[in-house]
CSV table of N, CA and C in Angstrom, one decimal:
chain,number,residue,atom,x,y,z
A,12,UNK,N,4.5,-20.2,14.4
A,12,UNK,CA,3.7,-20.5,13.3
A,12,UNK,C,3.9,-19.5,12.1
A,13,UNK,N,4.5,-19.7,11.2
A,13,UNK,CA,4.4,-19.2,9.8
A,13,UNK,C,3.5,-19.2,9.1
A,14,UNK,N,3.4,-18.0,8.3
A,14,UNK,CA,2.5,-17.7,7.3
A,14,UNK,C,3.0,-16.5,6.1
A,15,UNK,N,2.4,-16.8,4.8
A,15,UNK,CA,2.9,-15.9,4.1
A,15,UNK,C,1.4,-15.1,4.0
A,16,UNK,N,1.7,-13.7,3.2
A,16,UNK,CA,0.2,-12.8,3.0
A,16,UNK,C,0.6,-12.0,1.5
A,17,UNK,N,0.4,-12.5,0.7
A,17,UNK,CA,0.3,-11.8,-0.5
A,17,UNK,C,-0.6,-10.8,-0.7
A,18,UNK,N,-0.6,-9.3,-0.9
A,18,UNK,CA,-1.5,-8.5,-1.2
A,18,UNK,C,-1.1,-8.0,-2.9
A,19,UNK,N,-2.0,-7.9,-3.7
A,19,UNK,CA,-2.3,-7.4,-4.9
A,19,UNK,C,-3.5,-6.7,-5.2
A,20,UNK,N,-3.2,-5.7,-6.5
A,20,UNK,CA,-4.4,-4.5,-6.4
A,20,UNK,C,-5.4,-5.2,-7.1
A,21,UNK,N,-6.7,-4.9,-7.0
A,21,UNK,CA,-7.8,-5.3,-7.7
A,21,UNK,C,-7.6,-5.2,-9.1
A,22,UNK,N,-8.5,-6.3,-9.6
A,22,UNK,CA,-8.2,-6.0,-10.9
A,22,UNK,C,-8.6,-4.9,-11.7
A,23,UNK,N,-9.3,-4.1,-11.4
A,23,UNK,CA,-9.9,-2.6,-12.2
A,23,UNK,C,-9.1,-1.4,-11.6
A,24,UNK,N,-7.8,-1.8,-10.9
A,24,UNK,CA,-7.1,-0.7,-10.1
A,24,UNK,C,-5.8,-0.8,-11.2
A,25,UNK,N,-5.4,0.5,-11.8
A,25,UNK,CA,-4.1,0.9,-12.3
A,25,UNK,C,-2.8,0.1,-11.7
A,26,UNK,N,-2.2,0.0,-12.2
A,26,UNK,CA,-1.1,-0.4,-11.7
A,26,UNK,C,0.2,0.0,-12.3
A,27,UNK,N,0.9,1.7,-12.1
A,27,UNK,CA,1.9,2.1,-12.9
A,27,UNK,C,3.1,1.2,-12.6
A,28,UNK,N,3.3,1.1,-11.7
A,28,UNK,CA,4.6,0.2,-11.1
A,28,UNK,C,4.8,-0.9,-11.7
A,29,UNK,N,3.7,-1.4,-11.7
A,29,UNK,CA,4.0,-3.5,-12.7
A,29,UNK,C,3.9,-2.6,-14.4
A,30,UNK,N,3.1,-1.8,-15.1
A,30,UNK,CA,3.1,-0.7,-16.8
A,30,UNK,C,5.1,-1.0,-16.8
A,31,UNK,N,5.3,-0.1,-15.4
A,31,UNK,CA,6.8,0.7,-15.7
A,31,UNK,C,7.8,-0.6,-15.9
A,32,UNK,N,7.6,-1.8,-14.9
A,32,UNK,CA,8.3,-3.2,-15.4
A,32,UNK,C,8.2,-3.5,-16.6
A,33,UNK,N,6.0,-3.7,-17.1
A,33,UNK,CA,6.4,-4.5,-18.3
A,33,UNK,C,7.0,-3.4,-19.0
A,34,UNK,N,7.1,-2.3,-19.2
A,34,UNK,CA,7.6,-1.2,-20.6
A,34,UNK,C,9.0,-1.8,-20.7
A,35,UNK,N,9.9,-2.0,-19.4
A,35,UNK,CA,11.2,-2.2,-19.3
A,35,UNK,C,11.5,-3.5,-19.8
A,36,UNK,N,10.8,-4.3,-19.5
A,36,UNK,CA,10.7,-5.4,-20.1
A,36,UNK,C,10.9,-6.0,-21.5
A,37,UNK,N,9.9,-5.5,-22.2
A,37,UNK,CA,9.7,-5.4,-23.5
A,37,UNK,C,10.5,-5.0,-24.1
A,38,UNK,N,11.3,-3.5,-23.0
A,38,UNK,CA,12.5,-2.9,-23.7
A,38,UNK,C,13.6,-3.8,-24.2
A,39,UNK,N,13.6,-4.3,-22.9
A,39,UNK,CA,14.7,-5.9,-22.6
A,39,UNK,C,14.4,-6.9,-23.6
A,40,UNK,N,14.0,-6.9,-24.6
A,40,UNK,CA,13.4,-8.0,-25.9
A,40,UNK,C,12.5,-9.3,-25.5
A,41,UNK,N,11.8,-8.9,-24.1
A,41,UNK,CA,10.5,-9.8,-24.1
A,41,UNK,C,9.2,-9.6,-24.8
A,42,UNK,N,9.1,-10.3,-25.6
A,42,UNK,CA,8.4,-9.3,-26.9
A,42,UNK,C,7.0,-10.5,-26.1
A,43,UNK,N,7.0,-11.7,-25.6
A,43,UNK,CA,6.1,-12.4,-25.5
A,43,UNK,C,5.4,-11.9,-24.3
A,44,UNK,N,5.9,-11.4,-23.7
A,44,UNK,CA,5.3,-10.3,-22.2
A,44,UNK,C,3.4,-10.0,-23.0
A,45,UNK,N,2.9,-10.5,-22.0
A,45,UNK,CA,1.4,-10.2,-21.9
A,45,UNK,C,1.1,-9.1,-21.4
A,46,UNK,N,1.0,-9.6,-19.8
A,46,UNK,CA,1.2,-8.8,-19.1
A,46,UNK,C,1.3,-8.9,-17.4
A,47,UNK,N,1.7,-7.8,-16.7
A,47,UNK,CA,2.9,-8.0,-15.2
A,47,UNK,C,1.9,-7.1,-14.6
A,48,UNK,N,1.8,-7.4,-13.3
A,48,UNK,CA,1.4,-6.6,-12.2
A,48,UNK,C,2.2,-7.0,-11.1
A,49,UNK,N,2.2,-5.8,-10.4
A,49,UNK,CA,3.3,-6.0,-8.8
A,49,UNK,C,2.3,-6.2,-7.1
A,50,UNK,N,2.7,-6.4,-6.8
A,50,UNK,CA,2.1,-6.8,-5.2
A,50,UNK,C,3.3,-6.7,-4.3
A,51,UNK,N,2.4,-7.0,-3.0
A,51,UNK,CA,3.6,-7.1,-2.1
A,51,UNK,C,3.6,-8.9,-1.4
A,52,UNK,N,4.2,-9.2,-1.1
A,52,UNK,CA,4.7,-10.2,-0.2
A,52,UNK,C,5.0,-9.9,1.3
A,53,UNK,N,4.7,-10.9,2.3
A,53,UNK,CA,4.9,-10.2,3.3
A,53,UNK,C,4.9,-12.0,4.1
A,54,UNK,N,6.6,-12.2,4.9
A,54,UNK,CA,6.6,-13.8,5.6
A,54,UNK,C,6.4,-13.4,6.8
A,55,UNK,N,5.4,-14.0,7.7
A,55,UNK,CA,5.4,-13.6,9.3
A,55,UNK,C,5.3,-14.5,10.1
A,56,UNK,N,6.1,-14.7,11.3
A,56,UNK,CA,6.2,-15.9,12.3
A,56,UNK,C,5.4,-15.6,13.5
A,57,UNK,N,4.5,-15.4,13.9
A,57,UNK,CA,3.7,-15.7,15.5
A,57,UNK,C,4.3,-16.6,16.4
A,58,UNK,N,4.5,-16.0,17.7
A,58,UNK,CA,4.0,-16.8,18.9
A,58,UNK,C,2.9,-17.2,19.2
A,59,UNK,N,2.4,-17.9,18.4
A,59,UNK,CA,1.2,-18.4,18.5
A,59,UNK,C,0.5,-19.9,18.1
A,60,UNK,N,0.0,-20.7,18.5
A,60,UNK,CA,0.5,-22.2,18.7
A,60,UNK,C,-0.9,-22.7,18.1
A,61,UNK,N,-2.3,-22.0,17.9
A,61,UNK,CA,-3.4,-22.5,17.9
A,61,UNK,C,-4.0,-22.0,16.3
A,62,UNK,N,-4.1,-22.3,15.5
A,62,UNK,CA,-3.7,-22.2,14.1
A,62,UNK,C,-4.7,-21.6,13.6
A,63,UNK,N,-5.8,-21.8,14.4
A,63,UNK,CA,-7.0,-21.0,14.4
A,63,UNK,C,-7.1,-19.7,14.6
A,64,UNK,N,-6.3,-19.1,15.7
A,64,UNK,CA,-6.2,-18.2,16.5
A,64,UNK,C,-5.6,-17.1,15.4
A,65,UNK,N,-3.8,-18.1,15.2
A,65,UNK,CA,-2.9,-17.3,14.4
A,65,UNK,C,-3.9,-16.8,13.4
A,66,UNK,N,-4.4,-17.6,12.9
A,66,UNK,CA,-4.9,-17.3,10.9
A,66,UNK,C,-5.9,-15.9,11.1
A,67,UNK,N,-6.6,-15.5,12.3
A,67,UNK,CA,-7.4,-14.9,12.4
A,67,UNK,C,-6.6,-13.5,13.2
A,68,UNK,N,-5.5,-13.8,13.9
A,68,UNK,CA,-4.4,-12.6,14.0
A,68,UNK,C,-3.9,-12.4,12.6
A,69,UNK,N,-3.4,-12.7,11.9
A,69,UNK,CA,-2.8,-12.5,10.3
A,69,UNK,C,-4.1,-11.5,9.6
A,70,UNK,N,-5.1,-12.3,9.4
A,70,UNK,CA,-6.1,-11.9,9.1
A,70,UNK,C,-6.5,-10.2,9.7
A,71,UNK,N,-6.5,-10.2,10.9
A,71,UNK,CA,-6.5,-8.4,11.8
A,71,UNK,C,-5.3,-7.5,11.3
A,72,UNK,N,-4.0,-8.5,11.3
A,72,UNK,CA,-3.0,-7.5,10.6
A,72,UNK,C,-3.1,-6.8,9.6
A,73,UNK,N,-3.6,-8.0,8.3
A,73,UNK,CA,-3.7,-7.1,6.7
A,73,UNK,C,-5.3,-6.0,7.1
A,74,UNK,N,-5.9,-6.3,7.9
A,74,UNK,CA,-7.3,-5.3,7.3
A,74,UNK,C,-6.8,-4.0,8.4
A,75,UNK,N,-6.1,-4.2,9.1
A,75,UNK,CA,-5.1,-2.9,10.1
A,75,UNK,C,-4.2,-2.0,9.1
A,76,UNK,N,-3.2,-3.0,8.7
A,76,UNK,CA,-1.7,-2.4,8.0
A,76,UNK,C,-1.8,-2.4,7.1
A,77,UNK,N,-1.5,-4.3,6.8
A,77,UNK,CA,-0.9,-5.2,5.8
A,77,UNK,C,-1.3,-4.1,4.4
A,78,UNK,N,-2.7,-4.4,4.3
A,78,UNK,CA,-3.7,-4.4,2.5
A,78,UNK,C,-4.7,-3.1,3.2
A,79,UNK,N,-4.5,-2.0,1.8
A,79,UNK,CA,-5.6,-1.3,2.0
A,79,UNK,C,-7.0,-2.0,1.1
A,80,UNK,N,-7.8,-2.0,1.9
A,80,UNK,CA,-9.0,-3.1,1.5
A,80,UNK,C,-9.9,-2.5,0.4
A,81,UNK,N,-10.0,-1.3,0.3
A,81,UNK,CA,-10.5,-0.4,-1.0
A,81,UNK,C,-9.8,-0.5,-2.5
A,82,UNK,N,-8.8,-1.1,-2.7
A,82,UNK,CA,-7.9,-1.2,-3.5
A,82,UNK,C,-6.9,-2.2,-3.9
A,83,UNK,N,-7.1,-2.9,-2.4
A,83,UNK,CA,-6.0,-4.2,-2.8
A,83,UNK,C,-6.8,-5.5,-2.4
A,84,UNK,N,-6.6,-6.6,-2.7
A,84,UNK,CA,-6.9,-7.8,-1.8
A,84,UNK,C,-5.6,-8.8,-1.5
A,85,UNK,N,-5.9,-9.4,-0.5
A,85,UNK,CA,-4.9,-10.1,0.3
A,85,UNK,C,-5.4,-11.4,0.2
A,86,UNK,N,-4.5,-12.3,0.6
A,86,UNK,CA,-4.5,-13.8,0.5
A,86,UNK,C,-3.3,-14.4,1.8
A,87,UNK,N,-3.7,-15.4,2.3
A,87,UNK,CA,-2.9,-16.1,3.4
A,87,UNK,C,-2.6,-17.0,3.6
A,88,UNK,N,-1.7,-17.5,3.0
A,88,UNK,CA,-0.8,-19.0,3.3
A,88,UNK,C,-0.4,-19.1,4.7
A,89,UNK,N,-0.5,-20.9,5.2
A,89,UNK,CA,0.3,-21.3,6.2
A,89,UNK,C,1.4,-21.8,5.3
A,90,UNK,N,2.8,-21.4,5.9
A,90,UNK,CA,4.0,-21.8,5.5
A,90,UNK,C,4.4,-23.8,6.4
B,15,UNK,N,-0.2,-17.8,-21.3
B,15,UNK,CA,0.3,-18.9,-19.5
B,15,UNK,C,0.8,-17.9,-18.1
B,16,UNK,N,0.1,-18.2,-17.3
B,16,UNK,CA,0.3,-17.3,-16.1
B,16,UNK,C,1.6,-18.0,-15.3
B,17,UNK,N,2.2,-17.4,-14.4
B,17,UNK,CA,2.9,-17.4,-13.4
B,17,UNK,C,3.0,-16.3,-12.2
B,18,UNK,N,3.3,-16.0,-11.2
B,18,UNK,CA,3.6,-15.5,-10.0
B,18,UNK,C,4.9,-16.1,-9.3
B,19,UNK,N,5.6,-14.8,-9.6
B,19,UNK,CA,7.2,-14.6,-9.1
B,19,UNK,C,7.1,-13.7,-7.5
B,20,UNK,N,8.0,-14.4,-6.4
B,20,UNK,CA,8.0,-14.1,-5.4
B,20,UNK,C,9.7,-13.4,-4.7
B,21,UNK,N,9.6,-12.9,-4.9
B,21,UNK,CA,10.9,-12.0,-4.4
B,21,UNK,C,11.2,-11.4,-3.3
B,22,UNK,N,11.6,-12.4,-2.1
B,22,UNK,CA,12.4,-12.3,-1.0
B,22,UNK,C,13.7,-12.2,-0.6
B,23,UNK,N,14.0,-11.0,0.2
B,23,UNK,CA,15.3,-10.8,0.8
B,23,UNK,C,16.4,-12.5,1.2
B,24,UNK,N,17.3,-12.0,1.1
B,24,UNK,CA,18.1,-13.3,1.5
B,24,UNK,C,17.9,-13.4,2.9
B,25,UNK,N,18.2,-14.3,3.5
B,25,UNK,CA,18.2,-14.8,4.9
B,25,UNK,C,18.9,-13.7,6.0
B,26,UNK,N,20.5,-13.5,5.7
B,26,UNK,CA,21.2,-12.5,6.0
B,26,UNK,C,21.2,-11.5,6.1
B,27,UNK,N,20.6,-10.5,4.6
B,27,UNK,CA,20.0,-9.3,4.8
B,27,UNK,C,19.0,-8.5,5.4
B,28,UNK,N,19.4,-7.4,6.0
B,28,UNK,CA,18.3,-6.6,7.0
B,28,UNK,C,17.3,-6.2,5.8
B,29,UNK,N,15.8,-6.1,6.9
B,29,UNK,CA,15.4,-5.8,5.7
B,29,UNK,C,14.4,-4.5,6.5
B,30,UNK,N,14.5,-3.2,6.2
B,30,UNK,CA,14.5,-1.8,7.3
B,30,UNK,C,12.7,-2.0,7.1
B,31,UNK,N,12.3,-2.1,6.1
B,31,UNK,CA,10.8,-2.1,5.6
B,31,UNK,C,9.9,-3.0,6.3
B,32,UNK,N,10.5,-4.2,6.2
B,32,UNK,CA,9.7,-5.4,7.2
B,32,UNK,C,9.9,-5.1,8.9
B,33,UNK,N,11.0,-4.2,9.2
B,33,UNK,CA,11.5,-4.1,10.6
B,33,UNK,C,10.2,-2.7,10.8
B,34,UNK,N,9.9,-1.6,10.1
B,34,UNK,CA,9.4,-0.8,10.4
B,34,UNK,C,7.6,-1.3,10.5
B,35,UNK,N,7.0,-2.1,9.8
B,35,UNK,CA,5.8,-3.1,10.0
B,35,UNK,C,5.7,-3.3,10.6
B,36,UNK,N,6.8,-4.2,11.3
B,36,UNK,CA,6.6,-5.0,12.8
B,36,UNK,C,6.9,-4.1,13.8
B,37,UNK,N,7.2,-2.9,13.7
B,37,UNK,CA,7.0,-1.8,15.0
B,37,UNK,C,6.2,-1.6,14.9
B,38,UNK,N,5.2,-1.4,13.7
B,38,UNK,CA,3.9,-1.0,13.9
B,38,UNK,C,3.1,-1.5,14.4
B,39,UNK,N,3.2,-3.0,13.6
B,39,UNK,CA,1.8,-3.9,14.3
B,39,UNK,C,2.2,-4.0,15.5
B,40,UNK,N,3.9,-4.0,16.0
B,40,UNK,CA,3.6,-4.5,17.8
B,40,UNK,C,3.3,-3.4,18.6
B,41,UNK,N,3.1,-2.1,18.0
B,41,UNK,CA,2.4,-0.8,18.1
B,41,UNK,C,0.5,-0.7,18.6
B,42,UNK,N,0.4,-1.5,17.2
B,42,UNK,CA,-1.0,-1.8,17.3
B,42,UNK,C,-1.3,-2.9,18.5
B,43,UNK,N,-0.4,-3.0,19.0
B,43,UNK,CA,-1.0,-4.2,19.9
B,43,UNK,C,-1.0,-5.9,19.7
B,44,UNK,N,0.0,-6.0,18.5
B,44,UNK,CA,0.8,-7.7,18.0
B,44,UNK,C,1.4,-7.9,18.9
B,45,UNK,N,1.0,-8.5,20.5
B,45,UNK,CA,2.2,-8.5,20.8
B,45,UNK,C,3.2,-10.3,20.9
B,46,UNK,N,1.8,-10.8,20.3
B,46,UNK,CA,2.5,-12.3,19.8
B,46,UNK,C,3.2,-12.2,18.2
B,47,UNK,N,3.4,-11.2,17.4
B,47,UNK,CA,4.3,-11.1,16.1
B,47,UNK,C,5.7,-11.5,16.7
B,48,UNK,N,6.2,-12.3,15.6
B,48,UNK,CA,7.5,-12.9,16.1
B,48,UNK,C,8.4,-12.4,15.1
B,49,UNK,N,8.3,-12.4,14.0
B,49,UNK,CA,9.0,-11.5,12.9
B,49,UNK,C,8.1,-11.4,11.5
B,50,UNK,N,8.6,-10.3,10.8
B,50,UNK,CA,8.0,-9.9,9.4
B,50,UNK,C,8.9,-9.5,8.5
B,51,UNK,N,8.8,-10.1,7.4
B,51,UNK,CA,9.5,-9.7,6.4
B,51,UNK,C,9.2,-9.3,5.1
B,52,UNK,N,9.6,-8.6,4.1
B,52,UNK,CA,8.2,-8.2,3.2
B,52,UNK,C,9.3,-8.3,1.9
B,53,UNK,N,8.8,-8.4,1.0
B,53,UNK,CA,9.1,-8.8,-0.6
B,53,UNK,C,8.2,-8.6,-1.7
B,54,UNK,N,8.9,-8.9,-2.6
B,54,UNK,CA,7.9,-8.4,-4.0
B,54,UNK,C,7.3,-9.3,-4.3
B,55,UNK,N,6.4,-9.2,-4.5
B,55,UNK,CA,5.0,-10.5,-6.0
B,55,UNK,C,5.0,-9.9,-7.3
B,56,UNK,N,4.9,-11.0,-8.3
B,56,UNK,CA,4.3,-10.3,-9.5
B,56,UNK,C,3.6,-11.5,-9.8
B,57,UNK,N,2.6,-10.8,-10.6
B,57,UNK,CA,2.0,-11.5,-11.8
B,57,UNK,C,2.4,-11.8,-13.0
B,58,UNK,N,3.0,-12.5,-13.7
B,58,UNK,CA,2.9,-12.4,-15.1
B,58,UNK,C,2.5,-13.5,-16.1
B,59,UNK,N,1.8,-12.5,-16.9
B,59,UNK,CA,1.2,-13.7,-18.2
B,59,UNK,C,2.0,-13.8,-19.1
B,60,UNK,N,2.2,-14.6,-20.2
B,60,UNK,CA,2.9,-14.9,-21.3
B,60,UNK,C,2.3,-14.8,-22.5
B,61,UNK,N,2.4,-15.0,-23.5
B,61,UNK,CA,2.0,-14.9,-24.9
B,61,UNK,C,3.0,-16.6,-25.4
B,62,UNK,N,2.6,-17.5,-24.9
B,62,UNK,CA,3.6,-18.5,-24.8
B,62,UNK,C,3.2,-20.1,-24.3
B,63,UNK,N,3.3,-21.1,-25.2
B,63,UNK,CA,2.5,-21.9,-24.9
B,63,UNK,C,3.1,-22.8,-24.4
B,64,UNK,N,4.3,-22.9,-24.9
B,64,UNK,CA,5.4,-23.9,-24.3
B,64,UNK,C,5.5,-24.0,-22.9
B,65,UNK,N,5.0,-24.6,-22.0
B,65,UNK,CA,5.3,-24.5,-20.5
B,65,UNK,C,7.5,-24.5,-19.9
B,66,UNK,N,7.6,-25.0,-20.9
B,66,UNK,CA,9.5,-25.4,-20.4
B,66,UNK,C,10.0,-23.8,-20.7
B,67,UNK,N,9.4,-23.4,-22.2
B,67,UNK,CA,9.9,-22.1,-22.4
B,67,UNK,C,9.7,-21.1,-21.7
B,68,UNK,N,8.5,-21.0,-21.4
B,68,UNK,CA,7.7,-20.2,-21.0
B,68,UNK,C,7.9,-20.1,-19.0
B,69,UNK,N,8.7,-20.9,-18.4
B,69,UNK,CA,9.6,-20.8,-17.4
B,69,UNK,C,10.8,-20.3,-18.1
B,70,UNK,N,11.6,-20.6,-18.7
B,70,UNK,CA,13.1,-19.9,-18.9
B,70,UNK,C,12.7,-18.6,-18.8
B,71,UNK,N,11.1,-18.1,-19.6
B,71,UNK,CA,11.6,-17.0,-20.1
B,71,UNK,C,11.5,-16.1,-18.7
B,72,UNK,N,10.2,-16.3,-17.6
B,72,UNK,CA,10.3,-16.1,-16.4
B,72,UNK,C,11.5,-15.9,-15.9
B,73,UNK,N,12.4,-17.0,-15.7
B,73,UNK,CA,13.7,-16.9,-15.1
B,73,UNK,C,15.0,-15.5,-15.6
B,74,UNK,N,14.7,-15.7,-17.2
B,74,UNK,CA,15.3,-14.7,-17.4
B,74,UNK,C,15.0,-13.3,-17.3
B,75,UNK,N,13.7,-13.1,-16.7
B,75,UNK,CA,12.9,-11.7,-16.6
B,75,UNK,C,13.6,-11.3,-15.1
B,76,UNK,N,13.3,-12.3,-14.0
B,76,UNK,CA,13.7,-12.5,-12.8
B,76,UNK,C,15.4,-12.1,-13.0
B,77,UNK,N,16.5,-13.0,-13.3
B,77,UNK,CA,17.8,-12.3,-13.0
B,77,UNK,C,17.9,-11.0,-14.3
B,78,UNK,N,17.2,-10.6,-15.4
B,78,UNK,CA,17.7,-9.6,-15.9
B,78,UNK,C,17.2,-8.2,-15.2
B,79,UNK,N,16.1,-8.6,-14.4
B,79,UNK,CA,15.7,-7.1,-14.0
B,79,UNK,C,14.8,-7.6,-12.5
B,80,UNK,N,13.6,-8.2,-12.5
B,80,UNK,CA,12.8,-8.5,-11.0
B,80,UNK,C,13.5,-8.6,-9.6
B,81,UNK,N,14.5,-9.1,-9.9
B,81,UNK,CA,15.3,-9.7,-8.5
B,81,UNK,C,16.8,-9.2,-8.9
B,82,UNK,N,17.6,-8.4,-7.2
B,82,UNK,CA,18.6,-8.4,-7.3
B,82,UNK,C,19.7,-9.6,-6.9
B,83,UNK,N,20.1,-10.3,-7.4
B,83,UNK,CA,20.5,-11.7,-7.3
B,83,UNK,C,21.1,-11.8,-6.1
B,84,UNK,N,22.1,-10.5,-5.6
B,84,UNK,CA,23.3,-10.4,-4.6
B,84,UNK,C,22.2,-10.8,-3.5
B,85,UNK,N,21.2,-10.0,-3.4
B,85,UNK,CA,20.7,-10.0,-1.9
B,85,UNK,C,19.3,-10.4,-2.0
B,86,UNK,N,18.9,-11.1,-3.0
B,86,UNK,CA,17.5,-11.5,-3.1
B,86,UNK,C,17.6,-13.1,-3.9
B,87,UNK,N,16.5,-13.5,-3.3
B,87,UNK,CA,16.2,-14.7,-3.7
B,87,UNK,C,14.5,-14.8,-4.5
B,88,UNK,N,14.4,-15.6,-5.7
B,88,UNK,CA,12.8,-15.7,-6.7
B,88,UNK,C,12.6,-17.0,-6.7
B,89,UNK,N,11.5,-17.2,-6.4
B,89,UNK,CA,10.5,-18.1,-6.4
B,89,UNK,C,9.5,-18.0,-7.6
B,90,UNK,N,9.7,-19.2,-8.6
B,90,UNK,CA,8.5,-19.0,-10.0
B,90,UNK,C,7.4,-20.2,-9.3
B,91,UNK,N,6.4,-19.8,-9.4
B,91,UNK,CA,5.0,-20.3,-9.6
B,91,UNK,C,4.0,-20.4,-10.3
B,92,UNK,N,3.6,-21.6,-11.6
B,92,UNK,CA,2.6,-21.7,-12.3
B,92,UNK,C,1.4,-21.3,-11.8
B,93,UNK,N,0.3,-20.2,-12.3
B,93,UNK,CA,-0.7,-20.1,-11.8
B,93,UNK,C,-1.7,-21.2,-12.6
């Protein structure tokens, strides 16, 4: 079973990493650039058959590893 | 106009960051994880009304600088 987990920082959380894109960006003559923020992406396959089950293993990953939960939030697609 | 760009390793390429995850989580006790792979997200807004345009201009942000073409593959997403 596949699933993707997108984590991104809260919106009141800094984000120099997506700043340092758009700066570069802009440099690059995107003059219409609003604005960019960065996340992470993350595709993961289980041995696990009960969809229920997986979603709620995915789910233990990001509040374990995946997403620090004071600063980021996470989201979870079935693929 | 919003979109979210997804930037995943090619199929073929190792990817040492998603490999070092999945030692962790099967560390923590994953021991149904079957693989992980990890990649970039972004956000970006436009200053741009034209929906057709306003994908090119994505596209071109993506191979001028977001994504290394050789060994990465982008995904554009209207939010």
């Amino acid at each position: 079973m596949k699933f993707s987990v997108t984590v991104t920082l809260k919106k009141d959380v800094l984000d120099p990493q997506g700043k340092a894109v758009q700066n570069t960006l802009i440099n690059l003559g995107m003059s219409d650039l609003k604005s960019i923020r960065q996340g992470k992406f993350f595709q993961i396959e289980l041995n696990e058959k009960d969809s229920k089950k997986a979603e709620a293993r995915i789910d233990e990953m990001c509040k374990k590893l995946l997403a620090n939960l004071i600063i980021e939030d996470y989201k979870i697609d079935k693929l």
